[in-house]
PDB file of C-alpha atoms and ligand atoms in Angstrom:
ATOM      1  CA  UNK J1483      66.221 -26.102  30.170  1.00 43.00           C
ATOM      2  CA  UNK J1484      65.198 -24.139  27.091  1.00 45.00           C
ATOM      3  CA  UNK J1485      68.465 -25.009  25.356  1.00 49.00           C
ATOM      4  CA  UNK J1486      67.278 -28.626  25.275  1.00 67.00           C
ATOM      5  CA  UNK J1487      64.129 -27.736  23.341  1.00 74.00           C
ATOM      6  CA  UNK J1488      64.088 -28.257  19.583  1.00 80.00           C
ATOM      7  CA  UNK J1489      63.551 -25.268  17.314  1.00 84.00           C
ATOM      8  CA  UNK J1490      60.241 -26.797  16.257  1.00 84.00           C
ATOM      9  CA  UNK J1491      59.116 -26.868  19.890  1.00 84.00           C
ATOM     10  CA  UNK J1492      60.313 -23.285  20.375  1.00 85.00           C
ATOM     11  CA  UNK J1493      58.098 -22.311  17.465  1.00 85.00           C
ATOM     12  CA  UNK J1494      55.134 -24.098  19.069  1.00 86.00           C
ATOM     13  CA  UNK J1495      55.794 -22.328  22.364  1.00 85.00           C
ATOM     14  CA  UNK J1496      55.935 -18.944  20.693  1.00 84.00           C
ATOM     15  CA  UNK J1497      52.363 -19.290  19.368  1.00 87.00           C
ATOM     16  CA  UNK J1498      50.811 -20.332  22.679  1.00 91.00           C
ATOM     17  CA  UNK J1499      49.449 -17.454  24.785  1.00 92.00           C
ATOM     18  CA  UNK J1500      50.136 -19.223  28.105  1.00 92.00           C
ATOM     19  CA  UNK J1501      53.550 -20.690  27.312  1.00 93.00           C
ATOM     20  CA  UNK J1502      54.872 -17.427  25.893  1.00 87.00           C
ATOM     21  CA  UNK J1503      54.470 -14.045  27.547  1.00 88.00           C
ATOM     22  CA  UNK J1504      54.987 -12.378  24.148  1.00 85.00           C
ATOM     23  CA  UNK J1505      52.379 -14.544  22.433  1.00 81.00           C
ATOM     24  CA  UNK J1506      49.639 -13.637  24.871  1.00 83.00           C
ATOM     25  CA  UNK J1507      49.365 -10.172  23.358  1.00 84.00           C
ATOM     26  CA  UNK J1508      48.594 -11.545  19.899  1.00 86.00           C
ATOM     27  CA  UNK J1509      47.181 -15.049  20.185  1.00 90.00           C
ATOM     28  CA  UNK J1510      43.876 -16.111  21.692  1.00 91.00           C
ATOM     29  CA  UNK J1511      42.762 -19.302  23.391  1.00 93.00           C
ATOM     30  CA  UNK J1512      39.381 -20.921  23.576  1.00 95.00           C
ATOM     31  CA  UNK J1513      38.286 -23.364  26.264  1.00 94.00           C
ATOM     32  CA  UNK J1514      35.656 -26.029  25.652  1.00 95.00           C
ATOM     33  CA  UNK J1515      33.851 -26.964  28.893  1.00 94.00           C
ATOM     34  CA  UNK J1516      33.036 -30.590  28.076  1.00 95.00           C
ATOM     35  CA  UNK J1517      34.369 -32.274  31.243  1.00 94.00           C
ATOM     36  CA  UNK J1518      32.140 -31.963  34.341  1.00 91.00           C
ATOM     37  CA  UNK J1519      33.267 -34.935  36.483  1.00 93.00           C
ATOM     38  CA  UNK J1520      36.296 -35.037  38.770  1.00 94.00           C
ATOM     39  CA  UNK J1521      38.150 -37.968  40.349  1.00 96.00           C
ATOM     40  CA  UNK J1522      39.782 -36.166  43.284  1.00 96.00           C
ATOM     41  CA  UNK J1523      38.833 -33.625  45.933  1.00 94.00           C
ATOM     42  CA  UNK J1524      40.864 -30.497  46.605  1.00 93.00           C
ATOM     43  CA  UNK J1525      40.301 -28.542  49.824  1.00 93.00           C
ATOM     44  CA  UNK J1526      40.051 -25.245  47.909  1.00 91.00           C
ATOM     45  CA  UNK J1527      37.353 -26.524  45.553  1.00 89.00           C
ATOM     46  CA  UNK J1528      33.600 -26.623  45.711  1.00 86.00           C
ATOM     47  CA  UNK J1529      32.199 -28.907  43.049  1.00 80.00           C
ATOM     48  CA  UNK J1530      29.267 -26.643  42.401  1.00 79.00           C
ATOM     49  CA  UNK J1531      31.767 -24.446  40.538  1.00 77.00           C
ATOM     50  CA  UNK J1532      34.557 -24.874  38.004  1.00 78.00           C
ATOM     51  CA  UNK J1533      37.842 -26.689  38.643  1.00 79.00           C
ATOM     52  CA  UNK J1534      40.017 -24.249  40.564  1.00 77.00           C
ATOM     53  CA  UNK J1535      43.237 -25.799  39.247  1.00 75.00           C
ATOM     54  CA  UNK J1536      42.985 -23.879  36.009  1.00 75.00           C
ATOM     55  CA  UNK J1537      40.165 -21.522  36.674  1.00 71.00           C
ATOM     56  CA  UNK J1538      38.296 -19.201  38.963  1.00 68.00           C
ATOM     57  CA  UNK J1539      36.139 -20.545  41.737  1.00 63.00           C
ATOM     58  CA  UNK J1540      32.630 -19.286  42.102  1.00 61.00           C
ATOM     59  CA  UNK J1541      31.793 -19.407  38.426  1.00 69.00           C
ATOM     60  CA  UNK J1542      29.877 -22.100  36.631  1.00 69.00           C
ATOM     61  CA  UNK J1543      30.484 -22.969  33.013  1.00 74.00           C
ATOM     62  CA  UNK J1544      27.673 -24.453  31.025  1.00 84.00           C
ATOM     63  CA  UNK J1545      28.823 -27.916  30.003  1.00 92.00           C
ATOM     64  CA  UNK J1546      28.834 -28.640  26.269  1.00 94.00           C
ATOM     65  CA  UNK J1547      28.498 -31.993  24.530  1.00 96.00           C
ATOM     66  CA  UNK J1548      31.309 -32.861  22.084  1.00 97.00           C
ATOM     67  CA  UNK J1549      28.873 -32.103  19.229  1.00 97.00           C
ATOM     68  CA  UNK J1550      28.085 -28.662  20.643  1.00 96.00           C
ATOM     69  CA  UNK J1551      31.776 -28.034  21.248  1.00 96.00           C
ATOM     70  CA  UNK J1552      32.530 -28.889  17.619  1.00 97.00           C
ATOM     71  CA  UNK J1553      29.866 -26.492  16.441  1.00 95.00           C
ATOM     72  CA  UNK J1554      31.181 -23.775  18.703  1.00 95.00           C
ATOM     73  CA  UNK J1555      34.808 -24.153  17.698  1.00 96.00           C
ATOM     74  CA  UNK J1556      33.872 -23.909  14.024  1.00 95.00           C
ATOM     75  CA  UNK J1557      31.957 -20.696  14.602  1.00 93.00           C
ATOM     76  CA  UNK J1558      34.595 -19.101  16.808  1.00 94.00           C
ATOM     77  CA  UNK J1559      37.518 -20.039  14.528  1.00 93.00           C
ATOM     78  CA  UNK J1560      35.732 -18.360  11.611  1.00 92.00           C
ATOM     79  CA  UNK J1561      35.357 -15.106  13.546  1.00 91.00           C
ATOM     80  CA  UNK J1562      38.315 -14.917  15.913  1.00 89.00           C
ATOM     81  CA  UNK J1563      41.392 -14.587  13.726  1.00 88.00           C
ATOM     82  CA  UNK J1564      43.878 -14.627  16.627  1.00 89.00           C
ATOM     83  CA  UNK J1565      42.730 -18.075  17.788  1.00 93.00           C
ATOM     84  CA  UNK J1566      45.812 -20.282  18.126  1.00 94.00           C
ATOM     85  CA  UNK J1567      44.896 -22.717  20.914  1.00 96.00           C
ATOM     86  CA  UNK J1568      41.854 -24.777  21.849  1.00 97.00           C
ATOM     87  CA  UNK J1569      42.046 -26.110  25.385  1.00 96.00           C
ATOM     88  CA  UNK J1570      40.000 -28.412  27.584  1.00 96.00           C
ATOM     89  CA  UNK J1571      40.380 -27.506  31.241  1.00 94.00           C
ATOM     90  CA  UNK J1572      37.182 -28.490  32.971  1.00 87.00           C
ATOM     91  CA  UNK J1573      34.874 -27.602  34.579  1.00 91.00           C
ATOM     92  CA  UNK J1574      36.050 -30.839  36.317  1.00 92.00           C
ATOM     93  CA  UNK J1575      39.057 -32.937  35.311  1.00 95.00           C
ATOM     94  CA  UNK J1576      39.271 -33.537  31.540  1.00 96.00           C
ATOM     95  CA  UNK J1577      40.749 -37.024  31.987  1.00 98.00           C
ATOM     96  CA  UNK J1578      37.995 -38.044  34.405  1.00 96.00           C
ATOM     97  CA  UNK J1579      35.827 -37.471  31.308  1.00 96.00           C
ATOM     98  CA  UNK J1580      38.306 -39.036  28.902  1.00 97.00           C
ATOM     99  CA  UNK J1581      35.855 -40.213  26.268  1.00 98.00           C
ATOM    100  CA  UNK J1582      34.184 -36.826  25.887  1.00 97.00           C
ATOM    101  CA  UNK J1583      37.494 -34.980  26.066  1.00 98.00           C
ATOM    102  CA  UNK J1584      39.218 -37.007  23.359  1.00 98.00           C
ATOM    103  CA  UNK J1585      36.096 -37.124  21.192  1.00 98.00           C
ATOM    104  CA  UNK J1586      36.048 -33.323  21.375  1.00 98.00           C
ATOM    105  CA  UNK J1587      39.753 -32.968  20.521  1.00 98.00           C
ATOM    106  CA  UNK J1588      39.243 -35.286  17.531  1.00 98.00           C
ATOM    107  CA  UNK J1589      36.388 -33.108  16.257  1.00 98.00           C
ATOM    108  CA  UNK J1590      38.368 -29.898  16.790  1.00 98.00           C
ATOM    109  CA  UNK J1591      41.302 -31.330  14.891  1.00 97.00           C
ATOM    110  CA  UNK J1592      39.023 -32.180  11.978  1.00 96.00           C
ATOM    111  CA  UNK J1593      37.298 -28.800  11.888  1.00 95.00           C
ATOM    112  CA  UNK J1594      40.264 -26.507  12.565  1.00 95.00           C
ATOM    113  CA  UNK J1595      43.458 -28.478  11.946  1.00 95.00           C
ATOM    114  CA  UNK J1596      45.718 -25.443  12.327  1.00 93.00           C
ATOM    115  CA  UNK J1597      45.024 -24.705  16.013  1.00 95.00           C
ATOM    116  CA  UNK J1598      47.128 -26.229  18.788  1.00 96.00           C
ATOM    117  CA  UNK J1599      45.357 -28.560  21.226  1.00 97.00           C
ATOM    118  CA  UNK J1600      45.892 -28.016  24.954  1.00 97.00           C
ATOM    119  CA  UNK J1601      44.896 -30.233  27.875  1.00 98.00           C
ATOM    120  CA  UNK J1602      44.872 -29.412  31.572  1.00 97.00           C
ATOM    121  CA  UNK J1603      44.551 -32.142  34.206  1.00 97.00           C
ATOM    122  CA  UNK J1604      45.144 -33.071  37.832  1.00 97.00           C
ATOM    123  CA  UNK J1605      47.231 -35.922  36.414  1.00 98.00           C
ATOM    124  CA  UNK J1606      45.696 -38.839  38.323  1.00 98.00           C
ATOM    125  CA  UNK J1607      45.033 -40.951  35.219  1.00 98.00           C
ATOM    126  CA  UNK J1608      47.485 -39.285  32.875  1.00 98.00           C
ATOM    127  CA  UNK J1609      49.724 -42.346  32.469  1.00 97.00           C
ATOM    128  CA  UNK J1610      46.805 -44.271  30.965  1.00 97.00           C
ATOM    129  CA  UNK J1611      46.291 -41.672  28.229  1.00 98.00           C
ATOM    130  CA  UNK J1612      49.793 -40.984  26.972  1.00 98.00           C
ATOM    131  CA  UNK J1613      49.377 -42.902  23.690  1.00 97.00           C
ATOM    132  CA  UNK J1614      46.094 -41.187  22.928  1.00 97.00           C
ATOM    133  CA  UNK J1615      47.579 -37.751  23.632  1.00 98.00           C
ATOM    134  CA  UNK J1616      50.505 -38.444  21.316  1.00 97.00           C
ATOM    135  CA  UNK J1617      48.272 -39.959  18.630  1.00 97.00           C
ATOM    136  CA  UNK J1618      45.948 -36.943  18.592  1.00 97.00           C
ATOM    137  CA  UNK J1619      48.870 -34.551  18.294  1.00 96.00           C
ATOM    138  CA  UNK J1620      48.128 -32.780  21.588  1.00 97.00           C
ATOM    139  CA  UNK J1621      51.385 -30.913  22.140  1.00 96.00           C
ATOM    140  CA  UNK J1622      50.622 -28.905  25.286  1.00 97.00           C
ATOM    141  CA  UNK J1623      49.621 -30.512  28.584  1.00 98.00           C
ATOM    142  CA  UNK J1624      49.300 -28.836  31.977  1.00 98.00           C
ATOM    143  CA  UNK J1625      49.398 -30.828  35.217  1.00 98.00           C
ATOM    144  CA  UNK J1626      48.431 -29.172  38.489  1.00 97.00           C
ATOM    145  CA  UNK J1627      51.014 -30.263  41.070  1.00 98.00           C
ATOM    146  CA  UNK J1628      50.741 -28.557  44.435  1.00 98.00           C
ATOM    147  CA  UNK J1629      53.077 -30.856  46.375  1.00 98.00           C
ATOM    148  CA  UNK J1630      55.601 -33.650  45.883  1.00 98.00           C
ATOM    149  CA  UNK J1631      55.583 -34.652  49.561  1.00 98.00           C
ATOM    150  CA  UNK J1632      52.523 -36.653  50.711  1.00 98.00           C
ATOM    151  CA  UNK J1633      52.768 -35.016  54.145  1.00 98.00           C
ATOM    152  CA  UNK J1634      52.083 -31.691  52.435  1.00 98.00           C
ATOM    153  CA  UNK J1635      49.648 -33.186  49.930  1.00 98.00           C
ATOM    154  CA  UNK J1636      47.441 -34.712  52.622  1.00 97.00           C
ATOM    155  CA  UNK J1637      46.466 -31.193  53.744  1.00 97.00           C
ATOM    156  CA  UNK J1638      45.414 -30.339  50.184  1.00 97.00           C
ATOM    157  CA  UNK J1639      43.608 -33.499  48.987  1.00 97.00           C
ATOM    158  CA  UNK J1640      41.207 -35.228  51.378  1.00 96.00           C
ATOM    159  CA  UNK J1641      40.495 -38.068  48.938  1.00 96.00           C
ATOM    160  CA  UNK J1642      40.969 -39.417  45.445  1.00 96.00           C
ATOM    161  CA  UNK J1643      39.069 -42.054  43.501  1.00 96.00           C
ATOM    162  CA  UNK J1644      40.714 -44.407  41.032  1.00 96.00           C
ATOM    163  CA  UNK J1645      39.495 -47.605  39.354  1.00 95.00           C
ATOM    164  CA  UNK J1646      36.711 -48.116  41.840  1.00 94.00           C
ATOM    165  CA  UNK J1647      38.831 -47.506  44.943  1.00 97.00           C
ATOM    166  CA  UNK J1648      38.607 -44.470  47.198  1.00 97.00           C
ATOM    167  CA  UNK J1649      41.836 -43.420  48.933  1.00 97.00           C
ATOM    168  CA  UNK J1650      42.007 -41.014  51.850  1.00 96.00           C
ATOM    169  CA  UNK J1651      44.633 -39.182  53.895  1.00 94.00           C
ATOM    170  CA  UNK J1652      48.274 -39.825  53.184  1.00 97.00           C
ATOM    171  CA  UNK J1653      47.567 -42.745  50.838  1.00 97.00           C
ATOM    172  CA  UNK J1654      45.491 -40.463  48.614  1.00 97.00           C
ATOM    173  CA  UNK J1655      48.220 -37.847  48.385  1.00 98.00           C
ATOM    174  CA  UNK J1656      50.868 -40.520  47.828  1.00 98.00           C
ATOM    175  CA  UNK J1657      49.092 -42.084  44.874  1.00 98.00           C
ATOM    176  CA  UNK J1658      48.130 -38.756  43.294  1.00 98.00           C
ATOM    177  CA  UNK J1659      51.670 -37.358  43.541  1.00 98.00           C
ATOM    178  CA  UNK J1660      53.182 -40.569  42.189  1.00 98.00           C
ATOM    179  CA  UNK J1661      50.832 -40.489  39.193  1.00 98.00           C
ATOM    180  CA  UNK J1662      51.418 -36.797  38.533  1.00 98.00           C
ATOM    181  CA  UNK J1663      55.205 -37.180  38.442  1.00 98.00           C
ATOM    182  CA  UNK J1664      54.972 -40.373  36.396  1.00 98.00           C
ATOM    183  CA  UNK J1665      52.634 -38.684  33.895  1.00 98.00           C
ATOM    184  CA  UNK J1666      54.934 -35.675  33.629  1.00 98.00           C
ATOM    185  CA  UNK J1667      57.963 -37.848  32.941  1.00 97.00           C
ATOM    186  CA  UNK J1668      56.181 -40.023  30.357  1.00 98.00           C
ATOM    187  CA  UNK J1669      54.893 -37.007  28.437  1.00 98.00           C
ATOM    188  CA  UNK J1670      58.204 -35.159  28.542  1.00 97.00           C
ATOM    189  CA  UNK J1671      59.932 -38.251  27.175  1.00 96.00           C
ATOM    190  CA  UNK J1672      57.566 -38.140  24.210  1.00 96.00           C
ATOM    191  CA  UNK J1673      58.397 -34.511  23.515  1.00 94.00           C
ATOM    192  CA  UNK J1674      55.112 -33.079  24.821  1.00 96.00           C
ATOM    193  CA  UNK J1675      55.462 -29.540  26.176  1.00 96.00           C
ATOM    194  CA  UNK J1676      54.423 -29.969  29.801  1.00 97.00           C
ATOM    195  CA  UNK J1677      53.598 -26.998  31.978  1.00 97.00           C
ATOM    196  CA  UNK J1678      52.994 -27.422  35.703  1.00 98.00           C
ATOM    197  CA  UNK J1679      50.488 -25.282  37.561  1.00 97.00           C
ATOM    198  CA  UNK J1680      50.906 -24.971  41.326  1.00 97.00           C
ATOM    199  CA  UNK J1681      48.552 -23.164  43.617  1.00 96.00           C
ATOM    200  CA  UNK J1682      50.305 -21.146  46.310  1.00 97.00           C
ATOM    201  CA  UNK J1683      48.578 -22.019  49.580  1.00 96.00           C
ATOM    202  CA  UNK J1684      50.028 -20.009  52.486  1.00 96.00           C
ATOM    203  CA  UNK J1685      50.766 -22.158  55.513  1.00 95.00           C
ATOM    204  CA  UNK J1686      50.526 -25.356  53.450  1.00 96.00           C
ATOM    205  CA  UNK J1687      52.900 -25.385  50.470  1.00 97.00           C
ATOM    206  CA  UNK J1688      54.520 -21.930  50.351  1.00 96.00           C
ATOM    207  CA  UNK J1689      57.885 -23.219  51.605  1.00 96.00           C
ATOM    208  CA  UNK J1690      57.557 -26.434  49.630  1.00 98.00           C
ATOM    209  CA  UNK J1691      57.091 -25.019  46.117  1.00 97.00           C
ATOM    210  CA  UNK J1692      60.820 -24.526  45.417  1.00 96.00           C
ATOM    211  CA  UNK J1693      61.206 -28.300  45.927  1.00 97.00           C
ATOM    212  CA  UNK J1694      58.295 -28.882  43.533  1.00 97.00           C
ATOM    213  CA  UNK J1695      59.928 -26.614  40.981  1.00 97.00           C
ATOM    214  CA  UNK J1696      63.262 -28.420  41.207  1.00 96.00           C
ATOM    215  CA  UNK J1697      61.649 -31.825  40.786  1.00 97.00           C
ATOM    216  CA  UNK J1698      59.455 -30.950  37.826  1.00 97.00           C
ATOM    217  CA  UNK J1699      62.390 -29.320  36.087  1.00 96.00           C
ATOM    218  CA  UNK J1700      64.351 -32.556  36.426  1.00 96.00           C
ATOM    219  CA  UNK J1701      61.443 -34.551  35.037  1.00 97.00           C
ATOM    220  CA  UNK J1702      61.233 -32.331  31.952  1.00 96.00           C
ATOM    221  CA  UNK J1703      58.571 -29.662  32.542  1.00 97.00           C
ATOM    222  CA  UNK J1704      59.174 -26.596  30.343  1.00 95.00           C
ATOM    223  CA  UNK J1705      57.261 -24.054  32.410  1.00 96.00           C
ATOM    224  CA  UNK J1706      56.054 -23.520  35.994  1.00 97.00           C
ATOM    225  CA  UNK J1707      52.939 -21.450  36.633  1.00 97.00           C
ATOM    226  CA  UNK J1708      52.342 -20.593  40.284  1.00 96.00           C
ATOM    227  CA  UNK J1709      48.963 -18.982  40.894  1.00 94.00           C
ATOM    228  CA  UNK J1710      47.528 -17.534  44.088  1.00 94.00           C
ATOM    229  CA  UNK J1711      45.013 -19.588  46.025  1.00 92.00           C
ATOM    230  CA  UNK J1712      41.496 -18.370  45.423  1.00 87.00           C
ATOM    231  CA  UNK J1713      39.195 -20.068  47.858  1.00 85.00           C
ATOM    232  CA  UNK J1714      35.920 -21.344  46.478  1.00 84.00           C
ATOM    233  CA  UNK J1715      32.836 -20.357  48.476  1.00 85.00           C
ATOM    234  CA  UNK J1716      31.755 -23.362  50.535  1.00 87.00           C
ATOM    235  CA  UNK J1717      35.121 -25.152  50.262  1.00 88.00           C
ATOM    236  CA  UNK J1718      36.945 -26.759  53.193  1.00 90.00           C
ATOM    237  CA  UNK J1719      39.624 -24.056  53.172  1.00 89.00           C
ATOM    238  CA  UNK J1720      36.960 -21.383  53.446  1.00 88.00           C
ATOM    239  CA  UNK J1721      35.514 -23.160  56.465  1.00 88.00           C
ATOM    240  CA  UNK J1722      39.020 -23.405  57.963  1.00 90.00           C
ATOM    241  CA  UNK J1723      39.462 -19.651  57.543  1.00 90.00           C
ATOM    242  CA  UNK J1724      42.445 -20.044  55.218  1.00 91.00           C
ATOM    243  CA  UNK J1725      43.644 -16.928  53.433  1.00 91.00           C
ATOM    244  CA  UNK J1726      44.856 -16.189  49.925  1.00 91.00           C
ATOM    245  CA  UNK J1727      48.495 -15.102  49.629  1.00 95.00           C
ATOM    246  CA  UNK J1728      49.351 -11.424  49.373  1.00 95.00           C
ATOM    247  CA  UNK J1729      50.545 -10.381  45.887  1.00 94.00           C
ATOM    248  CA  UNK J1730      54.024  -9.785  47.311  1.00 96.00           C
ATOM    249  CA  UNK J1731      54.303 -13.388  48.530  1.00 96.00           C
ATOM    250  CA  UNK J1732      53.498 -14.671  45.053  1.00 96.00           C
ATOM    251  CA  UNK J1733      55.927 -12.274  43.414  1.00 95.00           C
ATOM    252  CA  UNK J1734      58.748 -13.211  45.793  1.00 95.00           C
ATOM    253  CA  UNK J1735      58.207 -16.909  45.248  1.00 96.00           C
ATOM    254  CA  UNK J1736      58.224 -16.455  41.451  1.00 95.00           C
ATOM    255  CA  UNK J1737      61.550 -14.646  41.836  1.00 94.00           C
ATOM    256  CA  UNK J1738      63.018 -17.529  43.848  1.00 94.00           C
ATOM    257  CA  UNK J1739      61.843 -20.164  41.349  1.00 94.00           C
ATOM    258  CA  UNK J1740      63.148 -18.171  38.399  1.00 90.00           C
ATOM    259  CA  UNK J1741      66.552 -17.807  40.055  1.00 90.00           C
ATOM    260  CA  UNK J1742      66.875 -21.573  40.270  1.00 78.00           C
ATOM    261  CA  UNK J1743      66.638 -21.782  36.493  1.00 83.00           C
ATOM    262  CA  UNK J1744      63.020 -22.788  35.936  1.00 92.00           C
ATOM    263  CA  UNK J1745      61.028 -20.829  33.383  1.00 94.00           C
ATOM    264  CA  UNK J1746      58.218 -19.205  35.370  1.00 95.00           C
ATOM    265  CA  UNK J1747      54.886 -18.033  33.974  1.00 95.00           C
ATOM    266  CA  UNK J1748      53.824 -14.668  35.397  1.00 93.00           C
ATOM    267  CA  UNK J1749      50.922 -13.670  33.182  1.00 92.00           C
ATOM    268  CA  UNK J1750      48.299 -16.306  34.063  1.00 92.00           C
ATOM    269  CA  UNK J1751      44.795 -14.868  34.292  1.00 89.00           C
ATOM    270  CA  UNK J1752      43.146 -17.846  35.997  1.00 88.00           C
ATOM    271  CA  UNK J1753      40.661 -18.341  33.200  1.00 86.00           C
ATOM    272  CA  UNK J1754      37.239 -19.891  33.331  1.00 85.00           C
ATOM    273  CA  UNK J1755      36.690 -23.330  31.813  1.00 88.00           C
ATOM    274  CA  UNK J1756      34.717 -21.650  29.002  1.00 88.00           C
ATOM    275  CA  UNK J1757      36.901 -18.583  28.385  1.00 89.00           C
ATOM    276  CA  UNK J1758      37.342 -17.313  24.821  1.00 90.00           C
ATOM    277  CA  UNK J1759      39.691 -14.609  23.548  1.00 88.00           C
ATOM    278  CA  UNK J1760      43.009 -13.076  24.500  1.00 88.00           C
ATOM    279  CA  UNK J1761      44.142 -13.861  28.074  1.00 87.00           C
ATOM    280  CA  UNK J1762      42.375 -11.571  30.497  1.00 78.00           C
ATOM    281  CA  UNK J1763      39.605 -11.165  27.994  1.00 76.00           C
ATOM    282  CA  UNK J1764      36.540 -13.323  28.006  1.00 78.00           C
ATOM    283  CA  UNK J1765      34.378 -13.080  24.941  1.00 84.00           C
ATOM    284  CA  UNK J1766      32.361 -16.175  25.732  1.00 82.00           C
ATOM    285  CA  UNK J1767      29.154 -14.130  25.690  1.00 82.00           C
ATOM    286  CA  UNK J1768      29.844 -13.074  22.076  1.00 85.00           C
ATOM    287  CA  UNK J1769      29.956 -16.706  21.031  1.00 84.00           C
ATOM    288  CA  UNK J1770      27.050 -18.420  22.772  1.00 83.00           C
ATOM    289  CA  UNK J1771      25.554 -21.299  20.814  1.00 81.00           C
ATOM    290  CA  UNK J1772      22.464 -19.328  19.782  1.00 81.00           C
ATOM    291  CA  UNK J1773      24.646 -16.588  18.283  1.00 82.00           C
ATOM    292  CA  UNK J1774      26.563 -19.153  16.249  1.00 77.00           C
ATOM    293  CA  UNK J1775      23.522 -20.810  14.661  1.00 64.00           C
TER     294      UNK J1775
HETATM  295 FE1  LIG C2434      43.860 -22.988  28.496  1.00 86.55          FE
HETATM  296 FE2  LIG C2434      45.559 -23.670  30.306  1.00 86.55          FE
HETATM  297 FE3  LIG C2434      45.923 -24.434  27.844  1.00 86.55          FE
HETATM  298 FE4  LIG C2434      46.244 -21.920  28.526  1.00 86.55          FE
HETATM  299  S1  LIG C2434      44.719 -21.372  30.174  1.00 86.55           S
HETATM  300  S2  LIG C2434      44.259 -25.064  29.126  1.00 86.55           S
HETATM  301  S3  LIG C2434      47.478 -23.649  29.234  1.00 86.55           S
HETATM  302  S4  LIG C2434      45.089 -22.665  26.772  1.00 86.55           S
HETATM  303 FE5  LIG C2434      46.664 -20.005  30.666  1.00 86.55          FE
HETATM  304 FE6  LIG C2434      44.324 -19.449  31.608  1.00 86.55          FE
HETATM  305 FE7  LIG C2434      46.432 -19.414  33.201  1.00 86.55          FE
HETATM  306 FE8  LIG C2434      45.519 -21.654  32.295  1.00 86.55          FE
HETATM  307  S5  LIG C2434      46.055 -18.052  31.479  1.00 86.55           S
HETATM  308  S6  LIG C2434      44.423 -20.344  33.621  1.00 86.55           S
HETATM  309  S7  LIG C2434      47.646 -21.039  32.329  1.00 86.55           S
HETATM  310 FE1  LIG C2435      37.952 -29.311  42.074  1.00 86.55          FE
HETATM  311 FE2  LIG C2435      39.633 -29.320  40.010  1.00 86.55          FE
HETATM  312 FE3  LIG C2435      40.441 -30.254  42.413  1.00 86.55          FE
HETATM  313 FE4  LIG C2435      38.682 -31.634  40.929  1.00 86.55          FE
HETATM  314  S1  LIG C2435      40.840 -31.209  40.407  1.00 86.55           S
HETATM  315  S2  LIG C2435      38.521 -31.205  43.133  1.00 86.55           S
HETATM  316  S3  LIG C2435      37.426 -30.002  40.007  1.00 86.55           S
HETATM  317  S4  LIG C2435      39.886 -28.117  41.916  1.00 86.55           S
END
């Protein structure tokens, strides 16, 4: 697939610490936790903590207002020379908090125009925000897609909520999956660099993820990041006694996906929604609001 990417896009990929394994040694990312609400429920999540799709369960990020986020990004950009990406990844779903999320991106763009903007979402309402994403120059979007078959999805998502309607069971999974794939296709058509995150859930989607990989590749995703399930304390999966995969299972699956021609991310560090620094590093405590005054 990489042969279909323009040289300009290759350049953008090479400066993003998640999209490029090389880049993650030199370039830092900063997350702005401005998005507390979520519009779906995942069985591995407990809403008291951060969104597990792009983060670690069991940690709580202090939510910032767009004004505070603007202040913070200014301070961090002045001190952290390796900063190349500012992302919004939670603590809930950024697009379930669309106004705050886009207001924040607008402010970041004004304050530090040379950083790349990065958005991570469950994808439910993505199709409604394509124009805004393009207009703001957001070039990197991650969608968490754990299944493309509603029969698999129904064991991952007990419900979703969209435009005042609550969907449950198979109907919930059906609508979510449809929206995720539609959003992926629309963004890819506009030249946005879409990465897909999938959570490896043994006994639920382990045998299904090669099918996910094949489908997202066809729809134009440039990268597939499979991360091991980490079960949030108090989540449904914890109550069901579900287990995280062994490292070997993850490694073997990544091998299989890579063999089928998809570019696979292997250096994800499952960051917090407020992480700052190189991947695997979290310097959030060096940049608390009081220290930036
Ligand atoms: Fe953040 Fe995600 Fe953008 Fe990266 S993280 S919003 S794409 S800038 Fe990266 Fe962290 Fe893994 Fe995410 S290592 S959890 S993949
Ligand atoms: Fe939790 Fe994120 Fe799933 Fe929402 S999308 S239920 S915040 S893991």
